Amino acid sequence: LDIKGTHVLFRVPGFRTFPQQFSCVSTDGQRFFFYFERNLISLNADGTYKAVLLPAIINCIEIHNNNLWVGLTKSGIALMDMNLNMVYGKPILADKTVTSVRKDYEGGLWFSTLEKGVYYLKNSYLKHLTGDTALTRNTFCIFNENDSSLLFGNKDGVFRLSDKQVEPVYRRSHIRIQEIYTDKQRNIFIAGSRENARCFLGEYTSISDRKYKRAFLFHANSEGVNIGY
């Protein structure tokens, strides 16, 4: 719809049921990639679109080197071109649930998984990060903090990985952390779900971290909360 909600701009296939996973990414504001459940839709500014059905529920998408890196449930990562054609027939991390994909300044890709924690891919070499128990637990999401460190969330809270060192940023138990975001005012935003949150709950607290002063928490029940930024 247009901004007033009075004129239909595009129509794409959809479902009336509430999807388990859904989101949208864009390269330049002219081309959008929507996903919900197993459905992936490419929508162009001229109204043309293409829809495909993937073999598993889609958890995340990252655009890198004119390809789509699509994280799937129990089916690893599907690598697709911008026209939604498969680049490789065999998925990466084929039996894993990939919850987020993030690129770094060196051209590498970080993957978080529910089964084995964090992986790093660069120049066709895939490395499983170990050495700290926080890295090998179920990892819900990753956020690039800067050129030398990243944040990742698991059931115990948010942690920082830098120079192969892991340190806690904010410890608090979660069912799931959907997203992490930071700003220049030394705030960290954490969205997800906790057992005691029967409805939407927003709160903030002071934290003792070397970079952040306050944590803003957005929690709901098992469905979770997403941050738009």
CSV table of C-alpha atoms in Angstrom, one decimal:
chain,number,residue,atom,x,y,z
A,1,LEU,CA,0.0,0.0,0.0
A,2,ASP,CA,1.0,3.6,-0.3
A,3,ILE,CA,1.8,5.7,2.7
A,4,LYS,CA,-1.8,6.6,3.3
A,5,GLY,CA,-3.0,3.1,2.9
A,6,THR,CA,-5.4,4.0,0.1
A,7,HIS,CA,-3.7,2.7,-3.0
A,8,VAL,CA,-2.4,-0.8,-3.7
A,9,LEU,CA,1.1,-0.6,-5.2
A,10,PHE,CA,1.9,-4.3,-5.5
A,11,ARG,CA,0.3,-7.7,-4.9
A,12,VAL,CA,2.3,-10.7,-4.0
A,13,PRO,CA,1.3,-14.2,-2.9
A,14,GLY,CA,0.8,-14.7,0.9
A,15,PHE,CA,-0.9,-16.6,3.6
A,16,ARG,CA,-3.4,-15.7,6.3
A,17,THR,CA,-1.6,-17.7,9.0
A,18,PHE,CA,1.0,-16.0,11.2
A,19,PRO,CA,4.5,-17.2,10.0
A,20,GLN,CA,7.1,-18.5,12.4
A,21,GLN,CA,9.9,-16.5,10.7
A,22,PHE,CA,9.5,-13.4,8.4
A,23,SER,CA,11.5,-10.4,7.4
A,24,CYS,CA,12.8,-8.3,4.5
A,25,VAL,CA,16.1,-7.1,3.1
A,26,SER,CA,17.0,-4.7,0.3
A,27,THR,CA,20.1,-3.8,-1.6
A,28,ASP,CA,19.3,-0.2,-2.6
A,29,GLY,CA,15.7,0.4,-1.8
A,30,GLN,CA,14.7,-0.6,-5.3
A,31,ARG,CA,14.7,-4.3,-4.9
A,32,PHE,CA,13.4,-6.2,-1.9
A,33,PHE,CA,13.6,-9.8,-0.7
A,34,PHE,CA,10.8,-10.9,1.5
A,35,TYR,CA,10.7,-14.2,3.3
A,36,PHE,CA,8.1,-15.9,5.5
A,37,GLU,CA,8.2,-19.6,6.5
A,38,ARG,CA,9.6,-21.4,3.4
A,39,ASN,CA,8.6,-18.7,0.9
A,40,LEU,CA,11.1,-16.3,-0.6
A,41,ILE,CA,9.9,-13.4,-2.8
A,42,SER,CA,12.0,-10.9,-4.9
A,43,LEU,CA,10.0,-7.7,-5.5
A,44,ASN,CA,11.3,-5.0,-7.9
A,45,ALA,CA,10.4,-1.3,-8.0
A,46,ASP,CA,8.5,-1.7,-11.3
A,47,GLY,CA,6.2,-4.2,-9.6
A,48,THR,CA,7.6,-7.4,-11.1
A,49,TYR,CA,8.3,-10.2,-8.7
A,50,LYS,CA,9.4,-13.8,-8.4
A,51,ALA,CA,8.5,-16.3,-5.7
A,52,VAL,CA,10.2,-19.6,-4.8
A,53,LEU,CA,9.5,-22.2,-2.2
A,54,LEU,CA,12.6,-23.5,-0.3
A,55,PRO,CA,12.9,-26.9,1.3
A,56,ALA,CA,12.9,-25.6,4.9
A,57,ILE,CA,11.9,-22.6,7.0
A,58,ILE,CA,13.9,-19.5,6.3
A,59,ASN,CA,15.6,-17.8,9.3
A,60,CYS,CA,17.7,-15.1,7.8
A,61,ILE,CA,19.1,-13.6,4.6
A,62,GLU,CA,22.4,-11.8,3.9
A,63,ILE,CA,23.3,-10.2,0.6
A,64,HIS,CA,27.0,-10.6,-0.2
A,65,ASN,CA,28.9,-10.4,-3.5
A,66,ASN,CA,25.6,-10.3,-5.5
A,67,ASN,CA,24.4,-13.5,-3.9
A,68,LEU,CA,21.8,-14.3,-1.3
A,69,TRP,CA,23.0,-16.4,1.7
A,70,VAL,CA,19.8,-17.9,3.1
A,71,GLY,CA,19.9,-19.5,6.6
A,72,LEU,CA,17.5,-22.4,6.9
A,73,THR,CA,16.1,-24.6,9.7
A,74,LYS,CA,17.9,-28.0,9.9
A,75,SER,CA,19.1,-27.5,6.3
A,76,GLY,CA,22.1,-25.2,6.5
A,77,ILE,CA,22.7,-22.3,4.1
A,78,ALA,CA,21.3,-22.0,0.6
A,79,LEU,CA,23.4,-19.9,-1.7
A,80,MET,CA,21.3,-18.2,-4.4
A,81,ASP,CA,21.8,-15.6,-7.1
A,82,MET,CA,19.8,-12.3,-7.2
A,83,ASN,CA,17.2,-14.0,-9.5
A,84,LEU,CA,16.5,-16.6,-6.8
A,85,ASN,CA,18.3,-19.4,-8.6
A,86,MET,CA,20.4,-21.9,-6.6
A,87,VAL,CA,24.2,-21.3,-7.1
A,88,TYR,CA,25.2,-24.6,-5.5
A,89,GLY,CA,23.0,-27.7,-5.2
A,90,LYS,CA,24.5,-28.8,-1.9
A,91,PRO,CA,23.9,-26.4,1.1
A,92,ILE,CA,26.6,-25.3,3.5
A,93,LEU,CA,26.3,-26.7,7.0
A,94,ALA,CA,23.7,-29.0,5.6
A,95,ASP,CA,22.3,-30.4,8.9
A,96,LYS,CA,22.4,-27.2,11.0
A,97,THR,CA,19.8,-24.5,11.8
A,98,VAL,CA,21.5,-21.3,10.7
A,99,THR,CA,20.0,-18.3,12.7
A,100,SER,CA,22.0,-15.4,11.3
A,101,VAL,CA,24.6,-14.6,8.6
A,102,ARG,CA,26.8,-11.5,8.9
A,103,LYS,CA,29.6,-10.2,6.6
A,104,ASP,CA,32.7,-8.5,7.9
A,105,TYR,CA,35.1,-5.9,6.5
A,106,GLU,CA,37.5,-8.5,5.3
A,107,GLY,CA,34.9,-10.1,3.0
A,108,GLY,CA,34.3,-13.1,5.3
A,109,LEU,CA,31.0,-14.4,6.6
A,110,TRP,CA,29.9,-15.3,10.2
A,111,PHE,CA,27.2,-17.8,10.8
A,112,SER,CA,25.4,-18.6,14.0
A,113,THR,CA,23.7,-22.0,14.5
A,114,LEU,CA,21.5,-23.6,17.1
A,115,GLU,CA,23.5,-26.8,17.2
A,116,LYS,CA,27.2,-25.9,17.3
A,117,GLY,CA,27.5,-22.2,17.9
A,118,VAL,CA,29.5,-19.9,15.6
A,119,TYR,CA,31.3,-20.5,12.2
A,120,TYR,CA,33.4,-18.3,10.0
A,121,LEU,CA,33.8,-18.6,6.2
A,122,LYS,CA,36.5,-16.9,4.1
A,123,ASN,CA,38.1,-17.9,0.8
A,124,SER,CA,36.1,-21.2,0.7
A,125,TYR,CA,37.5,-22.2,4.1
A,126,LEU,CA,34.9,-22.9,6.8
A,127,LYS,CA,36.1,-22.7,10.4
A,128,HIS,CA,34.1,-23.7,13.5
A,129,LEU,CA,35.0,-21.4,16.4
A,130,THR,CA,35.8,-23.2,19.7
A,131,GLY,CA,37.8,-22.6,22.8
A,132,ASP,CA,35.0,-21.0,24.9
A,133,THR,CA,31.8,-22.7,26.0
A,134,ALA,CA,29.8,-19.6,25.0
A,135,LEU,CA,30.9,-20.0,21.4
A,136,THR,CA,29.7,-23.6,21.1
A,137,ARG,CA,26.2,-23.2,22.6
A,138,ASN,CA,23.0,-22.6,20.7
A,139,THR,CA,23.6,-19.2,19.2
A,140,PHE,CA,20.6,-17.1,18.2
A,141,CYS,CA,22.1,-14.1,16.4
A,142,ILE,CA,25.2,-12.2,15.5
A,143,PHE,CA,25.8,-8.4,15.3
A,144,ASN,CA,29.0,-6.8,13.9
A,145,GLU,CA,30.2,-4.4,16.6
A,146,ASN,CA,33.1,-3.0,14.6
A,147,ASP,CA,36.0,-4.2,12.4
A,148,SER,CA,37.6,-6.2,15.2
A,149,SER,CA,34.7,-7.6,17.3
A,150,LEU,CA,31.2,-9.0,17.1
A,151,LEU,CA,28.4,-9.6,19.5
A,152,PHE,CA,26.5,-12.8,19.7
A,153,GLY,CA,23.5,-13.9,21.7
A,154,ASN,CA,22.7,-17.2,23.4
A,155,LYS,CA,20.4,-18.4,26.2
A,156,ASP,CA,22.8,-16.9,28.8
A,157,GLY,CA,22.8,-13.4,27.3
A,158,VAL,CA,25.0,-11.3,25.0
A,159,PHE,CA,28.8,-11.9,24.6
A,160,ARG,CA,31.6,-10.2,22.7
A,161,LEU,CA,34.2,-12.0,20.5
A,162,SER,CA,37.4,-10.1,19.7
A,163,ASP,CA,40.9,-11.3,19.1
A,164,LYS,CA,39.7,-14.9,19.8
A,165,GLN,CA,38.7,-13.7,23.3
A,166,VAL,CA,35.1,-14.0,24.6
A,167,GLU,CA,33.7,-11.8,27.3
A,168,PRO,CA,30.2,-11.3,28.6
A,169,VAL,CA,28.5,-8.0,27.8
A,170,TYR,CA,25.1,-8.6,29.5
A,171,ARG,CA,24.2,-11.8,31.3
A,172,ARG,CA,20.5,-12.7,31.5
A,173,SER,CA,18.7,-15.9,30.6
A,174,HIS,CA,16.6,-16.0,27.5
A,175,ILE,CA,14.4,-18.5,25.6
A,176,ARG,CA,15.7,-16.8,22.5
A,177,ILE,CA,17.5,-13.5,21.4
A,178,GLN,CA,16.1,-12.4,18.1
A,179,GLU,CA,18.3,-9.3,17.4
A,180,ILE,CA,21.0,-7.2,18.8
A,181,TYR,CA,21.7,-3.5,17.9
A,182,THR,CA,23.9,-0.7,19.3
A,183,ASP,CA,24.1,3.1,18.9
A,184,LYS,CA,26.7,5.8,19.4
A,185,GLN,CA,25.3,6.8,22.8
A,186,ARG,CA,26.7,3.5,24.3
A,187,ASN,CA,23.4,1.8,24.4
A,188,ILE,CA,22.8,-1.9,23.4
A,189,PHE,CA,19.3,-3.0,22.4
A,190,ILE,CA,18.3,-6.7,22.8
A,191,ALA,CA,15.1,-8.1,21.5
A,192,GLY,CA,13.8,-11.6,22.1
A,193,SER,CA,11.7,-13.8,24.4
A,194,ARG,CA,11.9,-14.8,28.1
A,195,GLU,CA,9.9,-17.3,30.1
A,196,ASN,CA,8.3,-14.8,32.4
A,197,ALA,CA,7.2,-12.3,29.7
A,198,ARG,CA,3.5,-13.1,29.1
A,199,CYS,CA,3.1,-10.0,26.9
A,200,PHE,CA,5.4,-7.3,25.4
A,201,LEU,CA,7.8,-5.9,27.9
A,202,GLY,CA,10.3,-3.1,27.5
A,203,GLU,CA,12.8,-2.1,30.1
A,204,TYR,CA,16.3,-0.7,30.4
A,205,THR,CA,19.1,-1.3,33.0
A,206,SER,CA,22.6,0.0,33.6
A,207,ILE,CA,25.4,-2.5,32.8
A,208,SER,CA,29.1,-2.7,33.5
A,209,ASP,CA,30.7,-3.1,30.1
A,210,ARG,CA,33.8,-1.4,28.7
A,211,LYS,CA,31.8,0.0,25.8
A,212,TYR,CA,28.1,0.1,26.8
A,213,LYS,CA,26.4,1.9,29.7
A,214,ARG,CA,22.8,0.8,29.3
A,215,ALA,CA,20.9,-2.2,27.9
A,216,PHE,CA,17.4,-1.8,26.5
A,217,LEU,CA,15.5,-5.0,26.6
A,218,PHE,CA,12.4,-5.8,24.5
A,219,HIS,CA,10.9,-9.1,25.5
A,220,ALA,CA,7.7,-11.0,24.8
A,221,ASN,CA,6.5,-14.6,25.2
A,222,SER,CA,7.9,-17.5,23.1
A,223,GLU,CA,7.0,-15.7,19.8
A,224,GLY,CA,9.7,-13.1,20.5
A,225,VAL,CA,10.2,-9.5,19.4
A,226,ASN,CA,12.1,-8.0,16.4
A,227,ILE,CA,13.9,-4.6,16.2
A,228,GLY,CA,13.5,-2.5,13.1
A,229,TYR,CA,16.4,-0.2,12.3
